[in-house]
Coordinates of C-alpha atoms in Angstrom, one line a residue:
Chain A
M1 CA 264.1 133.4 -195.8
I2 CA 265.0 130.5 -198.1
K3 CA 266.4 130.6 -201.5
Q4 CA 267.0 127.5 -203.4
L5 CA 268.5 126.7 -206.8
E6 CA 269.7 123.7 -208.7
I7 CA 272.9 123.8 -210.7
T8 CA 274.7 121.4 -213.1
L9 CA 278.4 120.9 -212.9
P10 CA 280.5 120.4 -216.0
G11 CA 281.7 116.9 -216.4
F12 CA 284.6 116.5 -214.1
R13 CA 287.0 113.6 -214.5
R14 CA 287.5 111.1 -211.7
G15 CA 289.2 112.9 -208.8
Y16 CA 288.8 115.7 -206.3
H17 CA 288.1 119.2 -207.7
L18 CA 288.1 122.6 -206.1
I19 CA 284.7 124.2 -206.8
T20 CA 284.6 127.1 -204.4
S21 CA 284.7 129.8 -207.1
L22 CA 282.3 127.9 -209.3
I23 CA 279.7 127.8 -206.4
E24 CA 280.3 131.5 -205.6
K25 CA 279.5 132.4 -209.2
E26 CA 276.2 130.5 -209.1
L27 CA 275.0 131.9 -205.8
P28 CA 272.6 134.9 -205.5
E29 CA 273.6 137.7 -203.1
L30 CA 274.1 136.1 -199.8
P31 CA 272.6 137.3 -196.5
E32 CA 274.4 138.9 -193.5
K33 CA 274.1 135.7 -191.5
G34 CA 272.8 132.3 -192.5
L35 CA 273.7 128.8 -193.8
L36 CA 274.3 127.3 -197.2
H37 CA 273.5 123.7 -197.7
I38 CA 274.7 121.8 -200.7
L39 CA 273.4 118.3 -201.8
V40 CA 275.0 116.2 -204.5
K41 CA 272.1 114.4 -206.1
H42 CA 274.1 111.3 -206.9
T43 CA 275.3 108.1 -205.2
S44 CA 278.8 107.9 -206.8
A45 CA 280.0 111.4 -206.1
G46 CA 280.6 113.4 -202.9
I47 CA 281.3 116.8 -201.4
T48 CA 283.6 117.9 -198.6
L49 CA 285.8 120.8 -197.4
N50 CA 289.6 120.5 -197.6
E51 CA 292.9 122.2 -198.4
N52 CA 292.6 124.8 -201.2
A53 CA 296.2 125.4 -202.0
D54 CA 298.5 122.5 -203.0
S55 CA 297.0 120.4 -205.7
T56 CA 298.9 117.3 -204.5
V57 CA 296.5 117.2 -201.5
R58 CA 293.8 116.5 -204.1
S59 CA 295.8 113.9 -206.1
D60 CA 296.8 112.2 -202.8
F61 CA 293.1 112.0 -201.9
E62 CA 292.5 110.2 -205.1
S63 CA 295.5 107.8 -204.6
F64 CA 294.8 107.0 -201.0
M65 CA 291.1 106.6 -201.2
N66 CA 291.5 104.2 -204.1
K67 CA 293.8 102.1 -201.8
M68 CA 291.5 102.4 -198.8
I69 CA 288.4 101.5 -200.8
P70 CA 289.8 99.5 -203.8
E71 CA 288.2 98.2 -207.0
N72 CA 287.7 94.5 -207.5
D73 CA 287.5 93.7 -203.8
P74 CA 286.4 90.0 -203.6
V75 CA 283.5 90.8 -201.2
Y76 CA 281.7 92.9 -203.9
Q77 CA 278.6 91.3 -205.4
H78 CA 277.4 94.6 -207.1
T79 CA 279.8 94.4 -210.1
L80 CA 277.6 94.7 -213.2
E81 CA 278.0 98.5 -213.5
G82 CA 281.8 98.3 -213.7
S83 CA 284.7 97.9 -211.3
D84 CA 284.6 101.6 -210.4
D85 CA 280.9 101.5 -209.4
M86 CA 280.7 99.8 -205.9
P87 CA 283.9 101.7 -204.6
A88 CA 282.2 104.9 -205.8
H89 CA 279.1 104.1 -203.7
L90 CA 281.2 103.4 -200.7
K91 CA 283.3 106.6 -201.1
S92 CA 280.1 108.6 -201.5
S93 CA 278.9 107.7 -198.0
V94 CA 282.4 107.8 -196.4
I95 CA 283.1 111.3 -197.7
G96 CA 279.4 112.3 -197.7
P97 CA 277.0 113.6 -200.3
E98 CA 276.0 116.9 -198.6
I99 CA 277.5 119.7 -196.6
T100 CA 276.4 122.8 -194.6
I101 CA 278.5 126.0 -194.6
P102 CA 277.9 129.1 -192.4
I103 CA 277.4 132.5 -194.1
T104 CA 278.7 135.6 -192.4
G105 CA 278.9 139.1 -193.8
K106 CA 277.4 138.0 -197.2
R107 CA 280.1 135.4 -197.7
M108 CA 280.7 131.8 -197.0
N109 CA 282.6 131.7 -193.7
L110 CA 285.3 129.2 -194.3
G111 CA 288.8 128.9 -192.9
T112 CA 291.7 130.5 -194.8
W113 CA 292.8 127.1 -196.2
Q114 CA 289.3 125.6 -196.7
G115 CA 287.8 125.1 -200.1
I116 CA 284.9 123.1 -201.4
Y117 CA 285.9 119.8 -203.0
F118 CA 283.6 118.1 -205.5
C119 CA 284.5 114.4 -205.6
E120 CA 283.9 112.4 -208.8
F121 CA 284.3 108.7 -208.0
R122 CA 283.3 107.2 -211.4
N123 CA 285.5 106.9 -214.5
G124 CA 284.5 109.0 -217.4
T125 CA 282.6 112.3 -217.1
R126 CA 279.0 112.8 -216.1
R127 CA 276.9 115.9 -215.7
R128 CA 276.3 116.2 -212.0
H129 CA 273.4 118.0 -210.3
L130 CA 273.6 119.9 -207.0
V131 CA 270.8 121.5 -204.9
L132 CA 271.9 124.7 -203.1
T133 CA 269.7 126.0 -200.3
I134 CA 270.4 129.3 -198.6
F135 CA 268.8 129.9 -195.2
S136 CA 268.7 133.3 -193.5
Chain B
M1 CA 258.9 127.8 -189.3
I2 CA 260.2 124.8 -187.5
K3 CA 258.5 121.4 -186.9
Q4 CA 260.2 118.8 -184.9
L5 CA 259.3 115.2 -184.1
E6 CA 261.0 112.2 -182.6
I7 CA 260.4 108.7 -184.1
T8 CA 261.4 105.2 -183.1
L9 CA 262.5 102.7 -185.7
P10 CA 261.6 99.1 -185.5
G11 CA 264.5 96.9 -184.6
F12 CA 266.6 96.5 -187.7
R13 CA 269.2 93.7 -187.9
R14 CA 272.8 94.6 -188.4
G15 CA 273.2 96.1 -191.9
Y16 CA 272.2 98.9 -194.2
H17 CA 268.4 99.5 -194.5
L18 CA 266.5 101.7 -197.0
I19 CA 264.1 103.8 -194.9
T20 CA 263.0 106.5 -197.3
S21 CA 259.3 105.4 -197.3
L22 CA 259.3 104.9 -193.6
I23 CA 260.6 108.5 -193.1
E24 CA 258.1 109.9 -195.6
K25 CA 255.2 108.2 -193.7
E26 CA 256.3 109.8 -190.4
L27 CA 256.7 113.4 -191.8
P28 CA 253.9 116.0 -191.6
E29 CA 253.0 117.9 -194.8
L30 CA 256.3 119.4 -196.0
P31 CA 256.8 123.0 -197.0
E32 CA 257.4 124.3 -200.6
K33 CA 261.0 125.0 -199.8
G34 CA 263.1 124.0 -196.8
L35 CA 265.4 121.5 -195.2
L36 CA 264.9 118.3 -193.3
H37 CA 267.5 117.3 -190.7
I38 CA 267.7 113.8 -189.3
L39 CA 269.8 112.9 -186.2
V40 CA 270.3 109.3 -185.1
K41 CA 270.5 109.5 -181.3
H42 CA 272.9 106.6 -181.0
T43 CA 276.7 106.0 -181.1
S44 CA 276.6 102.7 -182.9
A45 CA 274.3 103.4 -185.8
G46 CA 274.5 105.9 -188.7
I47 CA 272.5 107.5 -191.5
T48 CA 273.5 108.3 -195.1
L49 CA 272.2 108.6 -198.7
N50 CA 273.0 105.9 -201.3
E51 CA 271.7 103.7 -204.1
N52 CA 268.0 102.8 -203.7
A53 CA 267.7 100.1 -206.3
D54 CA 269.9 97.0 -206.2
S55 CA 270.0 95.4 -202.7
T56 CA 273.5 94.0 -203.3
V57 CA 274.8 97.6 -202.8
R58 CA 273.5 97.4 -199.3
S59 CA 274.9 94.0 -198.6
D60 CA 278.3 95.1 -200.1
F61 CA 278.3 98.0 -197.7
E62 CA 278.0 95.6 -194.8
S63 CA 280.7 93.2 -196.2
F64 CA 283.2 95.9 -197.1
M65 CA 282.8 98.1 -194.1
N66 CA 283.3 95.0 -191.9
K67 CA 286.6 94.5 -193.7
M68 CA 287.7 98.2 -193.6
I69 CA 286.7 98.5 -189.9
P70 CA 287.1 94.9 -188.5
E71 CA 286.1 93.3 -185.2
N72 CA 288.8 92.2 -182.8
D73 CA 291.5 94.5 -184.1
P74 CA 294.4 94.2 -181.7
V75 CA 294.5 98.0 -181.1
Y76 CA 291.1 98.1 -179.4
Q77 CA 291.0 98.5 -175.6
H78 CA 287.2 99.2 -175.5
T79 CA 286.2 95.5 -175.7
L80 CA 283.9 94.9 -172.7
E81 CA 280.6 95.5 -174.6
G82 CA 281.4 92.9 -177.3
S83 CA 283.5 92.5 -180.4
D84 CA 280.9 94.4 -182.5
D85 CA 280.9 97.5 -180.2
M86 CA 284.1 99.4 -181.0
P87 CA 283.8 98.9 -184.8
A88 CA 280.2 100.2 -184.5
H89 CA 281.4 103.4 -182.8
L90 CA 284.0 103.9 -185.5
K91 CA 281.5 103.2 -188.4
S92 CA 279.1 105.6 -186.8
S93 CA 281.5 108.5 -187.1
V94 CA 282.9 107.4 -190.5
I95 CA 279.4 107.2 -192.1
G96 CA 278.0 109.9 -189.8
P97 CA 275.1 110.1 -187.4
E98 CA 273.1 112.9 -189.0
I99 CA 272.1 114.2 -192.5
T100 CA 270.4 117.2 -194.0
I101 CA 268.1 116.9 -197.1
P102 CA 266.6 119.8 -199.1
I103 CA 262.9 120.0 -199.5
T104 CA 261.4 121.3 -202.8
G105 CA 257.8 121.3 -203.8
K106 CA 256.7 119.6 -200.6
R107 CA 258.9 116.7 -201.1
M108 CA 262.5 115.6 -200.2
N109 CA 264.6 116.7 -203.2
L110 CA 266.8 113.6 -203.7
G111 CA 268.4 112.3 -206.8
T112 CA 266.6 109.6 -208.8
W113 CA 268.8 106.9 -207.3
Q114 CA 269.2 108.3 -203.8
G115 CA 267.5 106.7 -200.8
I116 CA 268.0 107.1 -197.1
Y117 CA 270.0 104.3 -195.5
F118 CA 269.7 103.6 -191.8
C119 CA 272.9 101.8 -190.7
E120 CA 272.7 99.4 -187.8
F121 CA 276.2 98.5 -186.8
R122 CA 275.5 96.3 -183.7
N123 CA 274.5 92.6 -183.6
G124 CA 270.9 91.9 -182.5
T125 CA 268.1 94.4 -182.8
R126 CA 267.6 97.6 -180.9
R127 CA 264.9 100.2 -180.9
R128 CA 266.5 103.3 -182.4
H129 CA 265.4 106.9 -181.9
L130 CA 265.7 109.7 -184.6
V131 CA 265.0 113.4 -184.3
L132 CA 263.5 114.9 -187.4
T133 CA 263.6 118.7 -187.8
I134 CA 261.9 120.5 -190.7
F135 CA 262.9 124.1 -191.4
S136 CA 261.0 126.3 -193.8
Chain C
M1 CA 266.1 133.9 -186.0
I2 CA 269.9 133.3 -186.4
K3 CA 272.6 133.8 -183.9
Q4 CA 276.2 133.2 -184.8
L5 CA 279.4 133.3 -182.9
E6 CA 283.0 132.3 -183.5
I7 CA 285.0 130.6 -180.7
T8 CA 288.5 129.5 -180.3
L9 CA 289.4 126.2 -178.7
P10 CA 292.4 125.8 -176.4
G11 CA 295.2 123.9 -178.0
F12 CA 294.2 120.2 -177.7
R13 CA 296.8 117.6 -178.3
R14 CA 296.4 115.0 -181.2
G15 CA 293.4 112.8 -180.4
Y16 CA 289.7 112.8 -179.9
H17 CA 288.3 115.2 -177.2
L18 CA 284.9 115.5 -175.6
I19 CA 283.8 119.2 -175.9
T20 CA 280.1 119.0 -175.2
S21 CA 280.4 121.1 -171.9
L22 CA 282.8 123.5 -173.5
I23 CA 280.4 124.2 -176.3
E24 CA 277.4 124.5 -173.9
K25 CA 279.3 127.2 -171.9
E26 CA 279.9 129.2 -175.1
L27 CA 276.3 129.1 -176.4
P28 CA 273.8 131.9 -175.7
E29 CA 270.4 130.9 -174.4
L30 CA 269.0 128.3 -176.8
P31 CA 265.6 128.5 -178.4
E32 CA 262.7 126.0 -177.8
K33 CA 263.2 124.4 -181.1
G34 CA 266.0 124.8 -183.7
L35 CA 269.3 123.6 -185.0
L36 CA 272.9 124.2 -184.0
H37 CA 275.5 124.0 -186.8
I38 CA 279.2 123.8 -185.9
L39 CA 282.0 124.3 -188.5
V40 CA 285.7 123.6 -187.8
K41 CA 287.6 126.2 -189.9
H42 CA 290.5 123.9 -190.5
T43 CA 291.5 121.1 -192.9
S44 CA 293.4 118.9 -190.4
A45 CA 290.8 118.6 -187.7
G46 CA 287.3 117.3 -187.5
I47 CA 284.1 117.1 -185.5
T48 CA 281.7 114.3 -184.8
L49 CA 279.3 112.7 -182.3
N50 CA 280.2 109.6 -180.3
E51 CA 280.3 107.8 -177.0
N52 CA 280.6 110.2 -174.0
A53 CA 281.4 107.8 -171.2
D54 CA 284.4 105.4 -171.5
S55 CA 287.6 107.3 -172.5
T56 CA 289.0 104.1 -174.2
V57 CA 286.5 104.7 -177.0
R58 CA 288.4 108.0 -177.7
S59 CA 291.8 106.4 -177.5
D60 CA 290.7 103.5 -179.7
F61 CA 289.5 106.1 -182.3
E62 CA 293.1 107.6 -182.3
S63 CA 294.7 104.1 -182.6
F64 CA 292.4 102.7 -185.2
M65 CA 292.2 105.8 -187.4
N66 CA 296.0 105.9 -187.4
K67 CA 296.0 102.4 -188.8
M68 CA 293.3 103.0 -191.3
I69 CA 294.8 106.2 -192.6
P70 CA 298.5 105.8 -191.8
E71 CA 301.5 108.2 -191.9
N72 CA 304.2 107.7 -194.5
D73 CA 302.0 105.9 -197.0
P74 CA 304.0 105.5 -200.2
V75 CA 301.3 107.0 -202.4
Y76 CA 301.5 110.5 -200.6
Q77 CA 303.1 113.3 -202.6
H78 CA 302.1 116.0 -200.2
T79 CA 304.8 115.4 -197.6
L80 CA 306.5 118.8 -197.1
E81 CA 304.4 119.8 -194.0
G82 CA 305.3 116.6 -192.1
S83 CA 304.3 113.0 -192.0
D84 CA 301.2 113.8 -189.9
D85 CA 299.8 116.4 -192.4
M86 CA 298.4 114.4 -195.3
P87 CA 296.7 111.8 -193.0
A88 CA 295.2 114.7 -191.1
H89 CA 293.7 116.1 -194.3
L90 CA 292.2 112.7 -195.2
K91 CA 290.8 112.1 -191.7
S92 CA 289.2 115.6 -191.7
S93 CA 287.1 114.6 -194.7
V94 CA 286.4 111.1 -193.6
I95 CA 285.2 112.2 -190.1
G96 CA 283.9 115.5 -191.4
P97 CA 284.6 119.2 -190.6
E98 CA 281.0 120.2 -189.6
I99 CA 277.9 118.9 -187.9
T100 CA 274.3 119.9 -187.2
I101 CA 272.6 119.1 -183.9
P102 CA 268.8 119.6 -183.2
I103 CA 267.8 121.9 -180.3
T104 CA 264.7 120.9 -178.3
G105 CA 263.5 122.6 -175.1
K106 CA 266.4 125.0 -175.0
R107 CA 269.0 122.2 -175.0
M108 CA 271.0 120.2 -177.6
N109 CA 268.9 117.1 -178.3
L110 CA 271.5 114.4 -178.2
G111 CA 271.2 110.7 -177.3
T112 CA 272.1 109.7 -173.7
W113 CA 275.5 108.4 -174.8
Q114 CA 276.3 111.0 -177.4
G115 CA 278.8 113.8 -176.9
I116 CA 280.6 116.1 -179.3
Y117 CA 284.1 115.0 -180.2
F118 CA 286.7 117.6 -181.4
C119 CA 289.3 115.6 -183.4
E120 CA 292.8 117.1 -183.6
F121 CA 294.7 115.2 -186.3
R122 CA 298.0 117.1 -186.2
N123 CA 300.9 116.7 -183.8
G124 CA 301.5 119.6 -181.4
T125 CA 298.8 121.9 -180.3
R126 CA 297.1 124.6 -182.4
R127 CA 294.4 127.2 -181.5
R128 CA 291.4 126.0 -183.5
H129 CA 288.5 128.2 -184.6
L130 CA 284.8 127.1 -184.8
V131 CA 281.8 128.9 -186.2
L132 CA 278.6 128.2 -184.3
T133 CA 275.3 129.1 -186.0
I134 CA 271.9 128.7 -184.1
F135 CA 268.8 128.6 -186.2
S136 CA 265.3 129.0 -184.7

């Protein structure tokens, strides 16, 4: 069986945000066994799993990824949409725009320390759309 | 229900190529709801979603990724297959060799600006094989 | 139909390890057509597909990724768990903690040169848990 829904995230500021609870609230009752797939419908945002406890992990992600994939790199030609735009496209494909999570016993089956990160790579806040697909 | 097919891409030159229409042409009629999974059966190519409009995004991907993961780095020991080979392996795992896309209303449910990028990381052109699996 | 199992890897040392055969041994009989999803339930390890032949590809992964995402970067604030911890979190999201592989003719349908890499990003050895989900 397949259930599918589309949700809109509130405007998150640039950075890495823990959205596990937000996703849980949007989901219908989950099956005994299955998979949950989440797509971010944007090319300047991403989704991943990482540490759900210490918030400095999330701020270090922001600091380090800005250093690894910097603004204003001289190779960029796609600069019309702002200095944060091309790095945001690159980060979106390096972190990834979609993720699949197993479902076991009607819950997402994540590790103790794993949470879902929504990654906003642009300055300012934008309403972002996600497609959730539940397979069982 | 599961449908599965294997397709061969024409030889693309090194770079990032928009293949959304090419994939759509190869697909059978899609279900109302489901998932499409695409695997690139190679270790020096990748697949991702990114901006489908301005072609400088794709050329900036090529330029920047070549800088982030350069040829001839002194740490490389795997150099027998050419200076483009080890960077291609690294890029393949950083960008990723497979992707899952939701299907809604018999179409891939992507964002307005999202397209499928096939990423050829080697010099020269090679025939590349993809496995498409449709779940409904 | 869905089958799901959880397995524990032996403690692998820091680096990139080929686990295709290990995974094959743990799997039940596979269906004619389907998908295998693998989640690593940890935030300092990863999973990917890459070259299954020359072991220098795997040692080059270790050397180069340590250079691209180094220890002791001055931007890190999350340093209490050791100098290998924050880079491990970053690598986990750059390489990715989960992967989906097509199944065809009762076998994983990978390219000739593709194998499954388990990526241990921490020093020391830890027992690591994986969730395997088979869809058919």
